[in-house]
XYZ file of C-alpha atoms in Angstrom:
670
model
C -72.988 -112.600 -335.802
C -73.589 -113.959 -332.290
C -70.299 -115.864 -332.410
C -68.413 -112.728 -333.444
C -69.991 -110.748 -330.608
C -69.137 -113.470 -328.072
C -65.563 -113.611 -329.281
C -65.233 -109.847 -329.073
C -66.590 -109.770 -325.508
C -64.380 -112.668 -324.495
C -61.272 -110.980 -325.886
C -62.072 -107.738 -324.094
C -62.434 -109.543 -320.768
C -59.283 -111.573 -321.398
C -57.344 -108.372 -322.074
C -58.770 -106.831 -318.911
C -57.799 -109.980 -316.983
C -54.151 -109.833 -318.006
C -53.958 -106.105 -317.352
C -55.410 -106.579 -313.867
C -53.067 -109.525 -313.282
C -50.084 -107.415 -314.237
C -51.215 -104.537 -312.024
C -52.130 -106.880 -309.147
C -55.768 -105.702 -309.161
C -57.409 -108.810 -307.782
C -61.039 -107.688 -307.868
C -60.845 -106.559 -311.501
C -59.068 -109.789 -312.383
C -61.801 -111.884 -310.747
C -64.538 -109.914 -312.480
C -62.946 -110.432 -315.897
C -62.415 -114.127 -315.173
C -66.057 -114.479 -314.147
C -67.209 -112.816 -317.370
C -65.079 -115.168 -319.467
C -66.573 -118.163 -317.662
C -70.059 -116.927 -318.497
C -69.195 -116.734 -322.199
C -67.856 -120.293 -322.197
C -70.873 -121.524 -320.235
C -73.149 -119.972 -322.842
C -71.185 -121.765 -325.545
C -71.850 -125.092 -323.830
C -75.498 -124.238 -323.248
C -75.949 -123.437 -326.929
C -73.969 -126.584 -327.865
C -71.580 -124.691 -330.116
C -68.700 -126.843 -331.399
C -66.869 -124.539 -333.812
C -63.175 -123.689 -333.622
C -63.750 -120.348 -331.910
C -65.565 -122.085 -329.058
C -62.663 -124.460 -328.551
C -60.231 -121.546 -328.627
C -62.210 -119.668 -325.974
C -62.265 -122.722 -323.725
C -58.518 -123.147 -324.072
C -57.851 -119.473 -323.388
C -60.062 -119.642 -320.294
C -58.063 -122.582 -318.956
C -54.885 -120.588 -319.450
C -56.322 -117.645 -317.525
C -57.469 -119.895 -314.701
C -53.986 -121.369 -314.421
C -52.648 -117.833 -314.151
C -55.237 -117.106 -311.462
C -54.132 -120.121 -309.432
C -50.756 -118.509 -308.982
C -52.267 -115.817 -306.752
C -54.352 -118.157 -304.587
C -51.940 -117.984 -301.688
C -52.017 -114.223 -301.894
C -55.818 -113.923 -301.713
C -56.003 -116.484 -298.902
C -53.451 -114.489 -296.945
C -55.449 -111.349 -297.660
C -58.592 -113.040 -296.328
C -56.846 -114.176 -293.152
C -55.571 -110.671 -292.590
C -59.073 -109.263 -293.065
C -60.518 -111.802 -290.633
C -57.881 -111.051 -288.029
C -58.014 -107.282 -288.355
C -61.468 -106.650 -286.935
C -65.218 -106.955 -287.440
C -65.590 -105.660 -291.005
C -67.930 -108.261 -292.489
C -68.101 -106.567 -295.881
C -64.320 -106.636 -296.264
C -64.186 -110.283 -295.221
C -66.945 -111.153 -297.711
C -65.069 -109.385 -300.497
C -61.883 -111.307 -299.721
C -63.799 -114.581 -299.577
C -65.372 -113.769 -302.936
C -61.878 -113.401 -304.411
C -60.883 -116.752 -302.951
C -63.950 -118.444 -304.431
C -63.424 -116.921 -307.865
C -59.754 -117.904 -307.887
C -60.468 -121.478 -306.768
C -59.158 -121.125 -303.213
C -62.454 -121.589 -301.370
C -61.354 -124.777 -299.610
C -58.244 -123.074 -298.210
C -60.182 -119.980 -297.140
C -63.368 -121.480 -295.728
C -61.955 -122.198 -292.272
C -60.761 -118.668 -291.611
C -63.858 -117.130 -293.141
C -66.207 -119.355 -291.130
C -64.433 -118.511 -287.900
C -64.569 -114.806 -288.680
C -68.285 -114.740 -289.517
C -69.135 -116.954 -286.568
C -67.208 -114.728 -284.171
C -68.721 -111.503 -285.496
C -72.294 -112.830 -285.511
C -71.922 -114.334 -282.055
C -70.691 -110.993 -280.734
C -73.635 -109.192 -282.336
C -76.106 -111.785 -281.058
C -74.820 -111.592 -277.510
C -75.032 -107.818 -277.672
C -78.694 -108.145 -278.631
C -79.266 -110.623 -275.808
C -77.564 -108.338 -273.284
C -79.756 -105.480 -274.461
C -82.837 -107.639 -273.909
C -81.684 -108.445 -270.385
C -81.133 -104.755 -269.708
C -84.601 -103.867 -270.996
C -86.104 -106.629 -268.876
C -84.476 -105.187 -265.781
C -85.520 -101.600 -266.396
C -88.914 -102.085 -268.092
C -91.796 -100.560 -266.089
C -94.378 -102.934 -264.637
C -98.074 -102.093 -265.003
C -100.718 -102.562 -262.330
C -101.327 -106.137 -263.487
C -97.702 -107.161 -263.072
C -96.806 -107.182 -266.777
C -93.970 -105.397 -268.523
C -93.881 -103.985 -272.024
C -92.654 -106.906 -274.146
C -92.059 -105.343 -277.547
C -88.308 -105.509 -277.056
C -88.440 -109.322 -277.001
C -90.154 -109.505 -280.375
C -87.917 -106.827 -281.862
C -84.791 -108.631 -280.641
C -85.881 -111.955 -282.149
C -86.682 -110.278 -285.436
C -83.338 -108.451 -285.420
C -81.381 -111.652 -284.793
C -83.114 -113.686 -287.475
C -82.959 -110.839 -289.972
C -79.234 -110.470 -289.316
C -78.681 -114.203 -289.753
C -80.633 -114.353 -293.014
C -78.782 -111.319 -294.380
C -75.443 -113.008 -293.685
C -76.630 -116.283 -295.192
C -77.862 -114.524 -298.314
C -74.530 -112.735 -298.668
C -72.620 -116.023 -298.431
C -74.987 -117.708 -300.886
C -74.366 -114.869 -303.344
C -70.624 -115.558 -303.180
C -70.660 -119.345 -303.577
C -73.122 -122.050 -304.527
C -70.937 -124.948 -303.392
C -73.222 -126.820 -300.928
C -70.315 -128.062 -298.809
C -68.846 -124.587 -298.443
C -72.267 -123.072 -297.739
C -72.977 -125.749 -295.143
C -69.674 -125.196 -293.360
C -69.934 -121.397 -293.316
C -73.598 -121.142 -292.329
C -73.784 -123.841 -289.654
C -72.157 -121.764 -286.865
C -74.327 -118.751 -287.747
C -77.482 -120.856 -287.635
C -76.472 -122.489 -284.359
C -75.766 -119.142 -282.722
C -79.025 -117.670 -283.999
C -80.986 -120.665 -282.737
C -79.296 -120.640 -279.339
C -79.787 -116.934 -278.629
C -83.327 -116.748 -280.028
C -84.380 -119.731 -277.926
C -83.002 -118.033 -274.815
C -85.004 -114.904 -275.610
C -88.109 -116.992 -276.342
C -87.784 -118.648 -272.944
C -87.511 -115.275 -271.212
C -90.486 -113.983 -273.183
C -92.671 -116.963 -272.261
C -91.941 -116.410 -268.576
C -92.664 -112.684 -268.653
C -95.851 -113.213 -270.679
C -96.993 -115.876 -268.176
C -97.767 -118.094 -271.102
C -98.352 -121.245 -269.087
C -100.763 -119.478 -266.725
C -102.820 -118.105 -269.602
C -102.815 -121.499 -271.274
C -104.112 -123.183 -268.108
C -106.836 -120.582 -267.759
C -107.947 -121.037 -271.358
C -107.907 -124.814 -270.990
C -110.044 -124.602 -267.846
C -112.523 -122.427 -269.716
C -112.604 -124.869 -272.635
C -113.310 -127.794 -270.293
C -116.341 -126.160 -268.687
C -119.693 -127.823 -269.223
C -121.280 -126.011 -272.193
C -124.768 -126.796 -270.863
C -124.099 -124.688 -267.775
C -124.182 -121.558 -269.933
C -122.258 -118.349 -269.404
C -123.767 -115.593 -267.336
C -122.923 -111.932 -267.487
C -120.980 -112.333 -264.266
C -118.573 -114.619 -266.163
C -117.557 -111.837 -268.542
C -113.807 -111.313 -268.698
C -112.536 -107.933 -267.600
C -111.280 -105.473 -270.180
C -107.777 -105.735 -268.751
C -107.770 -109.513 -269.036
C -108.902 -109.513 -272.656
C -106.448 -106.758 -273.511
C -103.599 -108.797 -272.054
C -104.651 -111.882 -274.026
C -105.064 -109.804 -277.174
C -101.586 -108.321 -276.818
C -100.069 -111.719 -276.084
C -101.750 -113.240 -279.150
C -100.461 -110.412 -281.346
C -96.945 -111.089 -280.120
C -97.251 -114.860 -280.275
C -98.611 -114.934 -283.829
C -95.802 -112.634 -284.958
C -93.179 -114.803 -283.251
C -94.609 -117.918 -284.906
C -94.504 -116.164 -288.260
C -90.877 -115.048 -288.022
C -89.795 -118.462 -286.728
C -91.556 -120.153 -289.641
C -90.170 -117.672 -292.154
C -86.642 -118.182 -290.868
C -87.018 -121.976 -290.870
C -88.352 -121.947 -294.431
C -85.460 -119.730 -295.515
C -82.887 -122.051 -293.929
C -84.416 -125.023 -295.732
C -84.265 -123.193 -299.035
C -80.626 -122.169 -298.703
C -79.091 -125.231 -297.000
C -81.329 -128.197 -296.219
C -78.894 -129.987 -293.923
C -78.222 -127.166 -291.455
C -80.534 -128.795 -288.894
C -79.403 -132.341 -289.592
C -81.891 -135.195 -289.620
C -83.684 -134.250 -286.382
C -86.425 -131.588 -286.136
C -84.879 -128.215 -285.452
C -85.323 -126.402 -282.163
C -87.370 -123.822 -284.038
C -89.657 -126.491 -285.508
C -90.328 -127.898 -282.040
C -90.966 -124.418 -280.634
C -93.280 -123.521 -283.527
C -95.334 -126.626 -282.830
C -95.497 -125.786 -279.121
C -96.445 -122.151 -279.752
C -99.069 -123.150 -282.305
C -100.768 -125.270 -279.664
C -100.736 -122.431 -277.145
C -101.920 -119.978 -279.781
C -104.885 -122.168 -280.756
C -106.073 -122.545 -277.174
C -105.718 -118.852 -276.350
C -107.165 -117.548 -279.621
C -110.251 -119.688 -279.150
C -110.500 -118.427 -275.564
C -110.159 -114.839 -276.786
C -112.762 -115.261 -279.536
C -115.436 -116.776 -277.311
C -114.819 -114.472 -274.362
C -114.742 -111.362 -276.556
C -117.944 -112.275 -278.391
C -119.628 -113.088 -275.086
C -118.513 -109.773 -273.629
C -119.705 -107.879 -276.710
C -123.154 -109.464 -276.415
C -123.329 -108.802 -272.677
C -122.454 -105.095 -272.862
C -124.204 -104.333 -276.164
C -125.736 -100.896 -276.445
C -127.292 -98.711 -279.112
C -124.767 -97.163 -281.478
C -125.371 -94.418 -284.039
C -124.099 -95.541 -287.427
C -125.048 -92.305 -289.163
C -127.574 -89.574 -288.364
C -130.853 -91.244 -287.307
C -129.556 -94.737 -288.177
C -128.862 -96.964 -285.188
C -127.390 -100.431 -284.765
C -126.304 -102.556 -281.852
C -122.684 -102.059 -280.794
C -122.277 -105.834 -280.879
C -121.924 -105.699 -284.680
C -118.845 -103.492 -284.700
C -117.303 -105.138 -281.633
C -117.660 -108.698 -282.895
C -116.601 -107.922 -286.459
C -113.457 -106.234 -285.118
C -112.608 -109.169 -282.849
C -113.216 -111.881 -285.443
C -111.420 -110.068 -288.244
C -108.456 -109.623 -285.933
C -108.508 -113.288 -284.919
C -108.558 -114.391 -288.551
C -105.734 -111.993 -289.422
C -103.585 -113.461 -286.652
C -104.394 -116.993 -287.789
C -103.358 -116.097 -291.325
C -100.085 -114.693 -289.958
C -99.181 -118.140 -288.638
C -99.052 -119.465 -292.228
C -100.217 -122.906 -291.108
C -103.188 -124.612 -292.756
C -104.371 -126.571 -289.724
C -103.964 -123.596 -287.402
C -105.967 -121.397 -289.754
C -108.664 -124.041 -290.150
C -108.973 -124.479 -286.377
C -109.348 -120.741 -285.785
C -111.915 -120.369 -288.577
C -113.900 -123.236 -287.036
C -113.796 -121.395 -283.687
C -114.927 -118.168 -285.375
C -117.876 -119.881 -287.060
C -118.740 -121.654 -283.807
C -118.785 -118.334 -281.931
C -120.917 -116.739 -284.640
C -123.383 -119.605 -284.579
C -123.612 -120.263 -280.842
C -123.271 -116.742 -279.427
C -123.544 -113.988 -281.995
C -126.507 -115.179 -284.067
C -128.757 -115.777 -281.013
C -127.884 -112.329 -279.673
C -128.918 -110.712 -282.967
C -132.162 -112.695 -282.998
C -132.911 -111.540 -279.445
C -132.239 -107.844 -280.079
C -135.943 -106.875 -280.315
C -136.608 -108.400 -276.888
C -133.583 -106.915 -275.101
C -133.768 -103.901 -272.846
C -131.681 -101.021 -274.166
C -130.994 -97.527 -272.954
C -132.175 -95.757 -276.084
C -130.428 -92.506 -277.043
C -132.452 -89.311 -276.921
C -132.627 -86.689 -279.612
C -131.629 -83.247 -278.465
C -133.901 -81.633 -280.998
C -137.444 -82.655 -280.205
C -139.749 -85.394 -279.052
C -142.001 -86.914 -281.663
C -144.542 -89.592 -281.088
C -144.868 -92.544 -283.394
C -148.070 -92.332 -285.449
C -150.192 -95.399 -285.001
C -152.709 -94.702 -287.734
C -153.446 -92.234 -290.486
C -156.777 -90.639 -291.229
C -158.061 -90.425 -294.766
C -157.996 -86.653 -294.762
C -154.351 -86.248 -293.696
C -152.796 -83.402 -295.595
C -149.567 -83.312 -297.512
C -148.015 -81.226 -294.737
C -147.582 -84.189 -292.382
C -144.267 -83.977 -290.604
C -141.734 -86.812 -290.891
C -140.642 -88.438 -287.674
C -136.931 -89.165 -287.480
C -135.523 -92.302 -285.929
C -133.663 -90.330 -283.272
C -136.910 -88.576 -282.368
C -138.608 -91.930 -282.132
C -135.868 -93.199 -279.841
C -136.413 -90.207 -277.559
C -140.126 -90.844 -277.657
C -139.550 -94.494 -276.819
C -138.203 -93.612 -273.390
C -140.916 -91.108 -272.696
C -143.590 -92.303 -270.288
C -146.351 -91.028 -272.546
C -145.502 -93.322 -275.483
C -146.691 -96.837 -276.008
C -144.801 -100.101 -275.875
C -145.392 -100.425 -279.614
C -143.146 -97.430 -280.264
C -140.332 -98.999 -278.254
C -140.738 -102.315 -280.015
C -140.690 -100.596 -283.388
C -137.437 -98.821 -282.522
C -135.830 -102.099 -281.492
C -137.141 -103.807 -284.597
C -135.531 -101.178 -286.806
C -132.250 -101.533 -284.930
C -132.452 -105.332 -285.233
C -132.935 -105.083 -289.005
C -129.947 -102.763 -289.379
C -127.803 -104.971 -287.148
C -128.821 -108.159 -288.960
C -128.102 -106.641 -292.349
C -124.642 -105.448 -291.283
C -123.978 -108.856 -289.734
C -124.783 -110.582 -293.006
C -122.474 -108.218 -294.881
C -119.684 -108.791 -292.360
C -119.974 -112.594 -292.459
C -120.048 -112.589 -296.262
C -116.949 -110.381 -296.338
C -115.206 -112.668 -293.851
C -116.036 -115.705 -295.985
C -114.511 -113.977 -299.025
C -111.324 -113.214 -297.087
C -111.079 -116.833 -295.967
C -111.567 -118.074 -299.532
C -108.932 -115.719 -300.900
C -106.443 -116.580 -298.159
C -107.030 -120.313 -298.552
C -106.639 -120.350 -302.332
C -103.584 -118.084 -302.277
C -101.661 -119.521 -299.338
C -102.687 -123.184 -299.506
C -103.519 -123.855 -303.173
C -102.935 -127.608 -302.801
C -105.088 -128.032 -299.686
C -108.849 -128.348 -299.471
C -110.527 -124.902 -299.306
C -110.960 -123.921 -295.664
C -114.588 -122.876 -296.122
C -115.404 -126.349 -297.425
C -113.963 -128.051 -294.336
C -116.109 -126.316 -291.721
C -118.603 -128.308 -289.617
C -121.203 -125.668 -290.487
C -120.926 -123.798 -293.802
C -120.375 -120.110 -293.215
C -122.846 -119.392 -296.018
C -125.626 -120.715 -293.763
C -124.860 -117.941 -291.294
C -125.043 -115.334 -294.043
C -128.411 -116.742 -295.110
C -129.584 -116.749 -291.492
C -128.847 -113.045 -291.027
C -130.546 -112.185 -294.305
C -133.587 -114.239 -293.378
C -133.797 -112.264 -290.119
C -133.835 -109.046 -292.135
C -136.583 -110.374 -294.395
C -138.645 -111.700 -291.479
C -138.445 -108.468 -289.501
C -139.278 -106.390 -292.579
C -142.414 -108.453 -293.062
C -143.260 -107.938 -289.374
C -142.918 -104.174 -289.735
C -145.079 -104.115 -292.843
C -147.729 -106.273 -291.202
C -147.847 -104.232 -288.016
C -147.637 -100.708 -289.413
C -148.560 -100.678 -293.117
C -150.655 -103.569 -294.389
C -153.365 -103.422 -291.743
C -154.346 -99.953 -292.905
C -153.293 -99.670 -296.533
C -155.191 -102.625 -297.979
C -158.575 -101.574 -296.523
C -157.884 -97.993 -297.586
C -157.262 -99.039 -301.195
C -160.372 -101.217 -301.213
C -162.492 -98.406 -299.805
C -161.098 -95.921 -302.314
C -161.831 -98.214 -305.270
C -165.299 -98.990 -303.950
C -166.386 -95.442 -303.198
C -164.347 -93.020 -305.272
C -162.915 -94.639 -308.398
C -164.771 -94.997 -311.696
C -163.216 -95.734 -315.094
C -166.196 -95.027 -317.328
C -165.091 -91.490 -318.114
C -166.106 -88.603 -320.269
C -163.518 -86.521 -322.063
C -163.954 -83.750 -319.502
C -163.368 -86.134 -316.607
C -160.314 -87.607 -318.304
C -158.838 -84.137 -318.843
C -159.626 -83.109 -315.260
C -157.828 -86.153 -313.880
C -154.852 -85.267 -316.039
C -154.723 -81.766 -314.538
C -155.671 -82.353 -310.914
C -155.027 -86.043 -310.364
C -157.397 -88.928 -309.858
C -158.468 -90.419 -306.515
C -155.843 -93.144 -306.956
C -153.156 -90.549 -307.729
C -154.069 -88.652 -304.574
C -154.084 -91.815 -302.483
C -150.572 -92.695 -303.679
C -149.340 -89.173 -302.997
C -150.867 -88.734 -299.540
C -150.857 -92.237 -298.115
C -147.754 -93.677 -299.749
C -145.330 -90.928 -300.713
C -146.109 -88.830 -297.627
C -146.692 -91.760 -295.329
C -144.913 -90.843 -292.057
C -144.209 -94.484 -291.264
C -142.445 -95.099 -294.574
C -140.586 -91.812 -294.287
C -139.432 -92.723 -290.794
C -138.218 -96.078 -292.072
C -136.414 -94.254 -294.870
C -134.513 -92.225 -292.290
C -133.920 -95.027 -289.811
C -133.044 -98.025 -291.977
C -129.838 -98.699 -293.849
C -130.367 -98.233 -297.586
C -130.443 -101.882 -298.621
C -132.988 -103.095 -296.016
C -135.143 -100.045 -296.665
C -135.202 -100.738 -300.394
C -136.065 -104.366 -299.640
C -138.945 -103.106 -297.486
C -140.139 -100.808 -300.271
C -139.907 -103.633 -302.815
C -142.035 -105.868 -300.624
C -144.513 -103.070 -299.952
C -144.811 -102.222 -303.661
C -145.484 -105.876 -304.472
C -148.330 -105.749 -301.958
C -149.543 -102.431 -303.358
C -149.806 -103.720 -306.924
C -151.578 -106.872 -305.736
C -154.083 -104.787 -303.770
C -154.800 -102.572 -306.783
C -155.254 -105.587 -309.063
C -157.460 -107.347 -306.529
C -159.596 -104.216 -306.078
C -160.073 -103.881 -309.836
C -161.373 -107.440 -310.016
C -163.286 -107.553 -306.736
C -165.278 -104.405 -307.407
C -165.577 -105.134 -311.144
C -164.431 -101.697 -312.168
C -165.752 -101.424 -315.699
C -164.154 -98.943 -318.050
C -164.418 -97.407 -321.465
C -161.522 -96.510 -323.727
C -160.786 -93.293 -321.809
C -160.983 -95.150 -318.508
C -158.449 -97.697 -319.768
C -156.130 -94.848 -320.733
C -156.640 -93.297 -317.294
C -155.724 -96.578 -315.589
C -152.576 -96.757 -317.697
C -151.727 -93.210 -316.670
C -152.283 -94.045 -312.994
C -150.181 -97.215 -313.071
C -147.334 -95.408 -314.823
C -147.541 -92.510 -312.376
C -147.563 -94.886 -309.407
C -144.420 -96.629 -310.656
C -142.648 -93.310 -311.122
C -143.627 -92.076 -307.684
C -142.719 -95.141 -305.635
C -139.417 -95.392 -307.527
C -138.423 -92.168 -305.774
C -137.978 -94.234 -302.601
C -135.195 -96.364 -304.079
C -131.821 -95.654 -305.649
C -130.373 -99.075 -306.385
C -133.449 -101.255 -306.882
C -135.837 -101.474 -309.827
C -139.512 -101.783 -308.910
C -140.807 -102.373 -312.415
C -141.104 -106.152 -312.001
C -143.786 -105.644 -309.345
C -145.905 -103.772 -311.908
C -145.722 -106.460 -314.601
C -149.245 -107.797 -314.060
C -150.760 -104.325 -313.784
C -149.186 -103.257 -317.065
C -150.488 -106.449 -318.684
C -153.987 -105.625 -317.403
C -153.604 -102.120 -318.818
C -152.586 -103.672 -322.143
C -155.688 -105.886 -322.201
C -158.030 -103.036 -321.311
C -156.532 -100.769 -323.975
C -157.058 -103.195 -326.882
C -158.957 -101.777 -329.844
C -161.055 -104.943 -330.046
C -161.166 -108.268 -328.141
C -159.659 -110.279 -331.014
C -156.406 -108.313 -330.700
C -155.649 -110.327 -327.568
C -154.569 -113.210 -329.811
C -151.585 -111.163 -331.022
C -150.259 -111.021 -327.448
C -151.147 -114.602 -326.630
C -147.937 -116.023 -325.169
C -146.871 -112.929 -323.213
C -150.360 -112.536 -321.735
C -150.942 -116.199 -320.889
C -147.620 -116.320 -319.053
C -149.174 -114.027 -316.443
C -152.904 -114.833 -316.556
C -155.230 -117.745 -317.140
C -157.774 -117.483 -319.948
C -160.513 -117.068 -317.324
C -158.700 -114.042 -315.877
C -158.158 -112.607 -319.359
C -161.849 -113.005 -320.088
C -162.672 -111.208 -316.833
C -160.510 -108.250 -317.816
C -161.976 -108.092 -321.324
C -165.490 -108.028 -319.866
C -164.510 -104.951 -317.843
C -164.582 -102.953 -321.092
C -168.157 -101.754 -321.431
C -167.812 -101.298 -325.183
C -166.646 -104.886 -325.873
C -169.472 -107.221 -326.931
C -169.761 -110.561 -325.095
C -169.816 -112.542 -328.351
C -166.624 -110.875 -329.536
C -164.994 -111.671 -326.217
C -166.026 -115.329 -326.439
C -164.602 -115.655 -329.950
C -161.351 -113.999 -328.875
C -160.972 -116.351 -325.909
C -161.598 -119.406 -328.123
C -158.969 -118.201 -330.576
C -156.562 -117.621 -327.722
C -157.123 -121.126 -326.365
C -156.676 -122.653 -329.833
C -153.431 -120.736 -330.324
C -152.216 -121.939 -326.945
C -153.077 -125.545 -327.782
C -151.135 -125.350 -331.056
C -148.081 -123.984 -329.234
C -148.166 -126.913 -326.820
């Protein structure tokens, strides 16, 4: 069936060939001849050796002999097209006919001269336009002109050259013909682009910027960098613009060079091409200036840092946004260069700047002097302590109000320090997120662009993950400081005093029912001193969600430990109703404190309390054996015995027997 179909298609194209030959329709004749060649090529590929295959091959040879008779005609047509003007499409069509009819060798000279002449004319027109722009371009106050036209001209020239080369490669795959036709185009492109590059380098004052960056790099690091050494905005903007242009130029030069190698390897001969030499030179300049830009920009961001409102009542240092913008931009430019060693060098510089400049500035945020923003609404003082009889109507204090209060002469230094501490936590958290995101981008870029090279993140002198861990450890450390200064010092004694003076778990039915309706002393403590705690509510407003939930998690861990310790320390005995009341209180506490968090589960912090509740709610001491492994994972047998003895209705002998059974069961499991 396949053979019949092939024969039918071949015959149709052969008929079309002879009709076009008779009517002198050269394009249709070439198309039919090309289709017949494809059929015969498929026959050879499928290794068919039947009679029909041999017939098709013989018929094709006959058609090709017919086609040879019009070679002189198509060559003459090509020469006429080349001499008539600058119509590249018409010349390409005529050259295609010559190639299909086997006259490429006779036509290549005329076609090469035509394409070379047209492209040279176009290239010189682009160059003249660049010169005109250079003459008329306005000069800014720093003596620089707008240089976009240089980059656009280079891109236009190389795009035009690659389009022509692609068109020629579509017509013929003969390497000798391709080499002969494309060489003049490549030479013209190289010559004109290099002239424009030279003009660009002069106007951009590339050598002057390079010397300045080199001088900066050679400075003694131990001498430090004072705020007076901060680069001006104009200077950094000029470097930034130059780096944008330079990285783009490197990219288009590399893309063009890679394309030339893919289409005709010998266009540049055995010596390195002019573009390859220029790419190497520009890469060196780019590395020096990008490193200069990174370090100077990070230093400037740290020197001029101020308080920035991230969202209502949530403040961070402006250094976070400024540095993340600069470093992301630097990495993007490095990735544009498409060079492994260039990218690695810039990433090393980025990590160095993060480690030597940015991280210390984040650590020092609480000790820096800031002009704190003032709330237009009201001034609220930071509460330093809470009395036991505070009502549920206590007003929350917003972070913006606290910032206003911090600059008021009537407030204490502690309020100012607390405001800075909150800002430091927010800034550290965002820094950790930024560095982690940057590391992911580097990993993705490295694995995608350089799959056969060592991962960039694994070649750094200092792993970038250490920086992420450092920022997160700052968050954790400062959270613990806040809890110690403003929460723990009061809450633990308050819980102890409440358990000592007001809590009793030997209950009557009436007391149990009353606690269910009106709440127990512990319920009220949680409601008034935890859920309505102005300090926690202020932190809720002022902290980013994730650090706040980390703070709540740490606080809840402390809270459950304090409750457990108070139960044991004050030997709070209970009956069966008291055990049920404790279970109700623990469950209620978990539900209430969970209102603080949206993305974090707090149940793990209550594990030991729920196990204590389980022990106290046993029907008899011996039932503890049924929960042996799960209970002994949390408590020692001595602790379990202590909890069992808290039940006033459990007999000591029964408790002793239960503990012995539990120990025996544990020994058998071991």
